[in-house]
């Protein structure tokens, strides 16, 4: 009968399957090649790479064509496959697949509606490196009011780590901490009104009180929160009367106006101090800043400063090379005091640093020594000091005084002792001070608790270069340390568990690809065919 007549094209249907099978092999091989090129295991000429991509696409098309040809030439077998026992098994698999997809969709909807869920994952690390310190959690729990953090990050600076940290603060604050990001390039007015200069700064506001954090770290943010909660008076004074740069900008002259506004944004009260006229150091002075005097201090001023230091006061001294001042051969009582009482000597030279080939008179920090002042500068910033003098730590330590150099140059620098405008500076081993050189040092007296920070340069903190590199952070951190504001809270650093990842070699990577693309799927196909043959023999 006509219904039993065989389809003459069915005998050629197997050609479609063979074509699809060969196309699968070709797809796998070209896919492996594309993967190895993507992993940069080897590189190919542009034409060859294009041909591989073309072969990959053609192979995919041949798989579809081969399967379609088989279905057209042998529709009875395809119909039996779709309606037989295999189809029933396939329907169960389809239901499970749809259920799995449904779970994924629901999960994604929930996560989309609660975006902070993924930003604050459970901390499964061995050293709890993703969990805030107990001191930070306590500060967040005791916030008396709403704190808003405004992070000023431009598109040139990666804000990922800062946002992850701010999310942790928000999620542990019981609703008292929130944050937002502002691009200072797009909204310079907001940054200027907030007193924020430079990129990557974070403004914390609580009511009328605010703090500026110069570096997005848990320690810095927590200390700023503590200062917000305890906004006590913090007064520092800039010594005046010796030709120092002004505290306010004007007439294109050198000034410390940005340094002053940055200190004020951290709730410091910043005032000028002329000891020649007042003859008294204010009782509330946490630190006195001597920045860029053009003439030596008077002996009467030194008497007041010594008394202040013996009572536990602090100094931040930034004195430029004699050659760029009006000191001449006049005796410098401040330099003598730093040498005799603190073990810090201001050398009579000017630093030549060949690391900065464009301007050797700009000294570059090649090593920043670990210290509370430099805790956020060691790996992230360099400091540039234009026209600096070198500093030496005296060989004989001063009793009860601990002295530490904190900024050093490379051995490609030296301290030029006979600078001349007529000739290029050349190192003289008999006269000049060889590098590496100290550019800054700190000292602390264990009995009086007095502190001193000394820089062989003042220009690094002036308006022109305050926001360059780590200059501003170095200055502000120095004032914080001198004023004893660095230890409002002490967050113990966690010990990081070392974890090493060794990437696979090219050979291992190729084996992994072959196993994942050919061996594992081949085992599945082999087990399926074996099971089908066994059932066929039984049936």
mmCIF file of C-alpha atoms in Angstrom, residues 276-517:
data_model
loop_
_atom_site.group_PDB
_atom_site.id
_atom_site.type_symbol
_atom_site.label_atom_id
_atom_site.label_comp_id
_atom_site.label_asym_id
_atom_site.label_seq_id
_atom_site.Cartn_x
_atom_site.Cartn_y
_atom_site.Cartn_z
ATOM 1 C CA UNK A 276 57.651 89.294 67.519
ATOM 2 C CA UNK A 277 54.469 91.256 68.194
ATOM 3 C CA UNK A 278 52.554 88.980 70.586
ATOM 4 C CA UNK A 279 55.537 87.601 72.527
ATOM 5 C CA UNK A 280 53.305 84.676 73.534
ATOM 6 C CA UNK A 281 52.293 81.289 72.185
ATOM 7 C CA UNK A 282 48.530 80.647 72.535
ATOM 8 C CA UNK A 283 47.580 78.024 75.103
ATOM 9 C CA UNK A 284 45.403 76.129 72.599
ATOM 10 C CA UNK A 285 48.196 75.615 70.051
ATOM 11 C CA UNK A 286 48.366 71.917 69.206
ATOM 12 C CA UNK A 287 51.122 72.601 66.681
ATOM 13 C CA UNK A 288 53.082 75.512 65.250
ATOM 14 C CA UNK A 289 53.971 75.424 61.559
ATOM 15 C CA UNK A 290 57.129 77.225 60.441
ATOM 16 C CA UNK A 291 56.788 77.197 56.664
ATOM 17 C CA UNK A 292 59.284 78.855 54.329
ATOM 18 C CA UNK A 293 60.895 81.642 56.378
ATOM 19 C CA UNK A 294 63.064 83.898 54.217
ATOM 20 C CA UNK A 295 64.954 85.251 57.240
ATOM 21 C CA UNK A 296 66.139 83.552 60.449
ATOM 22 C CA UNK A 297 63.991 83.555 63.572
ATOM 23 C CA UNK A 298 64.943 85.950 66.363
ATOM 24 C CA UNK A 299 66.490 84.647 69.582
ATOM 25 C CA UNK A 300 63.445 85.867 71.547
ATOM 26 C CA UNK A 301 61.194 83.721 69.366
ATOM 27 C CA UNK A 302 63.396 80.707 69.937
ATOM 28 C CA UNK A 303 63.089 81.145 73.704
ATOM 29 C CA UNK A 304 59.293 80.988 73.415
ATOM 30 C CA UNK A 305 59.406 78.004 71.072
ATOM 31 C CA UNK A 306 61.771 76.069 73.355
ATOM 32 C CA UNK A 307 59.490 76.655 76.342
ATOM 33 C CA UNK A 308 56.502 75.569 74.264
ATOM 34 C CA UNK A 309 58.262 72.370 73.173
ATOM 35 C CA UNK A 310 59.423 71.536 76.699
ATOM 36 C CA UNK A 311 55.766 71.697 77.733
ATOM 37 C CA UNK A 312 54.853 69.047 75.142
ATOM 38 C CA UNK A 313 54.231 71.221 72.096
ATOM 39 C CA UNK A 314 54.824 70.270 68.466
ATOM 40 C CA UNK A 315 56.522 71.858 65.467
ATOM 41 C CA UNK A 316 56.210 71.338 61.729
ATOM 42 C CA UNK A 317 59.299 72.947 60.193
ATOM 43 C CA UNK A 318 59.641 73.468 56.431
ATOM 44 C CA UNK A 319 62.874 75.347 55.742
ATOM 45 C CA UNK A 320 64.187 75.870 52.209
ATOM 46 C CA UNK A 321 67.836 75.789 51.055
ATOM 47 C CA UNK A 322 69.791 78.832 52.191
ATOM 48 C CA UNK A 323 70.605 79.709 48.577
ATOM 49 C CA UNK A 324 66.926 80.482 47.787
ATOM 50 C CA UNK A 325 66.365 82.522 50.983
ATOM 51 C CA UNK A 326 67.760 85.740 52.438
ATOM 52 C CA UNK A 327 69.596 83.976 55.257
ATOM 53 C CA UNK A 328 73.040 84.528 53.761
ATOM 54 C CA UNK A 329 75.676 83.910 56.422
ATOM 55 C CA UNK A 330 73.336 84.892 59.265
ATOM 56 C CA UNK A 331 73.173 82.434 62.149
ATOM 57 C CA UNK A 332 70.073 80.207 62.066
ATOM 58 C CA UNK A 333 68.968 79.510 65.665
ATOM 59 C CA UNK A 334 66.126 77.218 64.545
ATOM 60 C CA UNK A 335 68.506 74.927 62.637
ATOM 61 C CA UNK A 336 70.848 74.885 65.642
ATOM 62 C CA UNK A 337 67.952 73.948 67.956
ATOM 63 C CA UNK A 338 66.761 71.112 65.720
ATOM 64 C CA UNK A 339 70.300 69.739 65.579
ATOM 65 C CA UNK A 340 71.110 69.925 69.287
ATOM 66 C CA UNK A 341 67.726 69.043 70.816
ATOM 67 C CA UNK A 342 66.194 66.724 68.209
ATOM 68 C CA UNK A 343 69.072 65.178 66.277
ATOM 69 C CA UNK A 344 67.917 66.591 62.919
ATOM 70 C CA UNK A 345 70.415 68.598 60.872
ATOM 71 C CA UNK A 346 69.458 70.866 57.964
ATOM 72 C CA UNK A 347 72.335 70.521 55.497
ATOM 73 C CA UNK A 348 73.761 73.494 53.605
ATOM 74 C CA UNK A 349 73.027 72.188 50.124
ATOM 75 C CA UNK A 350 70.373 71.942 47.428
ATOM 76 C CA UNK A 351 69.237 68.552 46.146
ATOM 77 C CA UNK A 352 69.966 67.579 42.534
ATOM 78 C CA UNK A 353 67.887 64.540 41.554
ATOM 79 C CA UNK A 354 68.621 62.969 38.169
ATOM 80 C CA UNK A 355 65.551 60.722 38.471
ATOM 81 C CA UNK A 356 63.617 63.810 37.383
ATOM 82 C CA UNK A 357 65.507 64.389 34.143
ATOM 83 C CA UNK A 358 63.232 67.255 33.066
ATOM 84 C CA UNK A 359 63.887 69.243 36.242
ATOM 85 C CA UNK A 360 66.682 67.881 38.458
ATOM 86 C CA UNK A 361 65.926 70.576 41.055
ATOM 87 C CA UNK A 362 62.659 68.789 41.846
ATOM 88 C CA UNK A 363 63.529 66.050 44.308
ATOM 89 C CA UNK A 364 61.435 62.882 43.974
ATOM 90 C CA UNK A 365 60.702 60.494 46.824
ATOM 91 C CA UNK A 366 61.940 57.036 45.895
ATOM 92 C CA UNK A 367 61.385 55.543 49.336
ATOM 93 C CA UNK A 368 58.775 56.549 51.888
ATOM 94 C CA UNK A 369 59.498 54.973 55.254
ATOM 95 C CA UNK A 370 56.630 53.377 57.172
ATOM 96 C CA UNK A 371 55.332 55.768 59.827
ATOM 97 C CA UNK A 372 51.887 57.033 60.961
ATOM 98 C CA UNK A 373 52.428 60.054 58.705
ATOM 99 C CA UNK A 374 53.094 57.909 55.645
ATOM 100 C CA UNK A 375 50.674 55.025 56.231
ATOM 101 C CA UNK A 376 48.604 55.926 53.155
ATOM 102 C CA UNK A 377 51.512 57.091 51.041
ATOM 103 C CA UNK A 378 53.931 54.158 51.025
ATOM 104 C CA UNK A 379 52.529 52.316 47.980
ATOM 105 C CA UNK A 380 50.165 54.811 46.428
ATOM 106 C CA UNK A 381 51.931 58.134 46.025
ATOM 107 C CA UNK A 382 55.219 59.864 45.480
ATOM 108 C CA UNK A 383 56.122 63.267 46.878
ATOM 109 C CA UNK A 384 57.756 66.012 44.811
ATOM 110 C CA UNK A 385 59.818 68.653 46.643
ATOM 111 C CA UNK A 386 60.946 71.534 44.385
ATOM 112 C CA UNK A 387 64.241 73.149 45.443
ATOM 113 C CA UNK A 388 64.849 71.072 48.553
ATOM 114 C CA UNK A 389 67.764 70.762 50.935
ATOM 115 C CA UNK A 390 68.831 67.460 52.414
ATOM 116 C CA UNK A 391 68.446 66.476 56.055
ATOM 117 C CA UNK A 392 70.736 64.358 58.197
ATOM 118 C CA UNK A 393 69.988 62.420 61.346
ATOM 119 C CA UNK A 394 72.859 62.971 63.768
ATOM 120 C CA UNK A 395 75.045 59.972 64.530
ATOM 121 C CA UNK A 396 74.841 60.547 68.285
ATOM 122 C CA UNK A 397 71.189 60.115 69.358
ATOM 123 C CA UNK A 398 69.682 62.752 71.631
ATOM 124 C CA UNK A 399 68.630 61.429 75.021
ATOM 125 C CA UNK A 400 64.919 60.441 75.197
ATOM 126 C CA UNK A 401 64.431 61.428 71.536
ATOM 127 C CA UNK A 402 63.538 59.005 68.735
ATOM 128 C CA UNK A 403 64.384 60.350 65.282
ATOM 129 C CA UNK A 404 63.236 58.761 62.003
ATOM 130 C CA UNK A 405 63.824 59.795 58.367
ATOM 131 C CA UNK A 406 60.603 59.373 56.371
ATOM 132 C CA UNK A 407 61.399 60.493 52.781
ATOM 133 C CA UNK A 408 64.481 59.408 50.832
ATOM 134 C CA UNK A 409 65.760 59.927 47.293
ATOM 135 C CA UNK A 410 67.679 57.446 45.124
ATOM 136 C CA UNK A 411 71.444 57.183 44.744
ATOM 137 C CA UNK A 412 71.044 59.178 41.513
ATOM 138 C CA UNK A 413 70.811 62.346 43.592
ATOM 139 C CA UNK A 414 73.228 64.431 45.580
ATOM 140 C CA UNK A 415 73.313 67.538 47.744
ATOM 141 C CA UNK A 416 75.050 70.278 45.756
ATOM 142 C CA UNK A 417 77.026 72.546 48.101
ATOM 143 C CA UNK A 418 78.290 75.072 45.534
ATOM 144 C CA UNK A 419 75.346 75.862 43.278
ATOM 145 C CA UNK A 420 76.081 78.321 40.483
ATOM 146 C CA UNK A 421 73.819 79.862 37.879
ATOM 147 C CA UNK A 422 76.665 79.935 35.343
ATOM 148 C CA UNK A 423 77.513 76.207 35.285
ATOM 149 C CA UNK A 424 75.669 72.912 35.282
ATOM 150 C CA UNK A 425 75.823 71.125 38.650
ATOM 151 C CA UNK A 426 78.240 68.184 38.697
ATOM 152 C CA UNK A 427 78.722 65.833 41.618
ATOM 153 C CA UNK A 428 81.938 66.435 43.546
ATOM 154 C CA UNK A 429 82.690 63.531 45.875
ATOM 155 C CA UNK A 430 84.892 65.718 48.082
ATOM 156 C CA UNK A 431 82.375 68.524 48.642
ATOM 157 C CA UNK A 432 78.837 67.322 47.866
ATOM 158 C CA UNK A 433 76.571 65.060 49.899
ATOM 159 C CA UNK A 434 76.045 61.738 48.053
ATOM 160 C CA UNK A 435 72.637 60.126 47.653
ATOM 161 C CA UNK A 436 70.398 58.616 48.725
ATOM 162 C CA UNK A 437 69.399 61.692 50.715
ATOM 163 C CA UNK A 438 66.869 62.314 53.476
ATOM 164 C CA UNK A 439 64.294 64.964 52.585
ATOM 165 C CA UNK A 440 62.181 64.808 55.747
ATOM 166 C CA UNK A 441 62.467 63.444 59.267
ATOM 167 C CA UNK A 442 60.380 63.208 62.423
ATOM 168 C CA UNK A 443 61.338 63.117 66.078
ATOM 169 C CA UNK A 444 59.509 62.531 69.358
ATOM 170 C CA UNK A 445 60.587 63.120 72.958
ATOM 171 C CA UNK A 446 59.412 60.315 75.237
ATOM 172 C CA UNK A 447 59.602 62.540 78.350
ATOM 173 C CA UNK A 448 58.025 65.820 77.217
ATOM 174 C CA UNK A 449 55.863 64.099 74.500
ATOM 175 C CA UNK A 450 56.901 66.912 72.156
ATOM 176 C CA UNK A 451 56.954 66.155 68.431
ATOM 177 C CA UNK A 452 58.837 67.616 65.483
ATOM 178 C CA UNK A 453 58.399 67.139 61.724
ATOM 179 C CA UNK A 454 61.131 68.665 59.552
ATOM 180 C CA UNK A 455 61.116 69.103 55.755
ATOM 181 C CA UNK A 456 64.001 70.536 53.761
ATOM 182 C CA UNK A 457 61.473 72.340 51.588
ATOM 183 C CA UNK A 458 58.301 74.409 51.898
ATOM 184 C CA UNK A 459 57.240 74.735 48.255
ATOM 185 C CA UNK A 460 55.727 71.223 48.193
ATOM 186 C CA UNK A 461 52.815 72.485 50.330
ATOM 187 C CA UNK A 462 52.149 75.707 48.407
ATOM 188 C CA UNK A 463 49.107 76.115 46.192
ATOM 189 C CA UNK A 464 50.880 75.339 42.909
ATOM 190 C CA UNK A 465 51.793 71.750 43.816
ATOM 191 C CA UNK A 466 49.687 70.962 46.899
ATOM 192 C CA UNK A 467 47.387 68.621 44.952
ATOM 193 C CA UNK A 468 50.199 67.071 42.912
ATOM 194 C CA UNK A 469 50.992 63.450 43.693
ATOM 195 C CA UNK A 470 51.077 62.866 47.471
ATOM 196 C CA UNK A 471 52.201 66.373 48.459
ATOM 197 C CA UNK A 472 48.984 67.510 50.110
ATOM 198 C CA UNK A 473 48.464 64.235 51.936
ATOM 199 C CA UNK A 474 52.029 64.339 53.253
ATOM 200 C CA UNK A 475 51.541 67.842 54.655
ATOM 201 C CA UNK A 476 48.124 67.173 56.222
ATOM 202 C CA UNK A 477 49.272 63.872 57.719
ATOM 203 C CA UNK A 478 52.303 65.643 59.191
ATOM 204 C CA UNK A 479 50.106 68.217 60.896
ATOM 205 C CA UNK A 480 47.774 65.468 62.154
ATOM 206 C CA UNK A 481 50.705 63.583 63.668
ATOM 207 C CA UNK A 482 52.285 66.692 65.176
ATOM 208 C CA UNK A 483 48.928 67.693 66.683
ATOM 209 C CA UNK A 484 48.489 64.129 68.006
ATOM 210 C CA UNK A 485 45.311 63.613 66.013
ATOM 211 C CA UNK A 486 46.411 60.390 64.302
ATOM 212 C CA UNK A 487 45.503 58.084 67.180
ATOM 213 C CA UNK A 488 41.908 59.042 67.916
ATOM 214 C CA UNK A 489 41.183 55.414 67.180
ATOM 215 C CA UNK A 490 43.605 52.600 66.605
ATOM 216 C CA UNK A 491 42.407 49.956 64.157
ATOM 217 C CA UNK A 492 44.626 46.920 64.360
ATOM 218 C CA UNK A 493 45.621 45.871 60.830
ATOM 219 C CA UNK A 494 44.592 42.333 59.963
ATOM 220 C CA UNK A 495 47.178 39.755 59.103
ATOM 221 C CA UNK A 496 46.571 38.916 55.464
ATOM 222 C CA UNK A 497 46.623 35.212 54.675
ATOM 223 C CA UNK A 498 48.983 34.735 51.709
ATOM 224 C CA UNK A 499 47.239 33.143 48.752
ATOM 225 C CA UNK A 500 49.203 32.260 45.654
ATOM 226 C CA UNK A 501 47.617 31.510 42.294
ATOM 227 C CA UNK A 502 49.824 29.817 39.737
ATOM 228 C CA UNK A 503 48.343 30.139 36.240
ATOM 229 C CA UNK A 504 48.392 26.941 34.157
ATOM 230 C CA UNK A 505 51.081 26.473 31.555
ATOM 231 C CA UNK A 506 50.152 26.541 27.882
ATOM 232 C CA UNK A 507 50.282 22.731 27.695
ATOM 233 C CA UNK A 508 48.019 22.294 30.712
ATOM 234 C CA UNK A 509 45.630 24.920 29.347
ATOM 235 C CA UNK A 510 45.354 23.042 26.022
ATOM 236 C CA UNK A 511 44.690 19.762 27.862
ATOM 237 C CA UNK A 512 41.955 21.482 29.904
ATOM 238 C CA UNK A 513 40.284 22.714 26.718
ATOM 239 C CA UNK A 514 40.459 19.279 25.051
ATOM 240 C CA UNK A 515 39.015 17.560 28.130
ATOM 241 C CA UNK A 516 36.179 20.069 28.517
ATOM 242 C CA UNK A 517 35.236 20.183 24.814
#
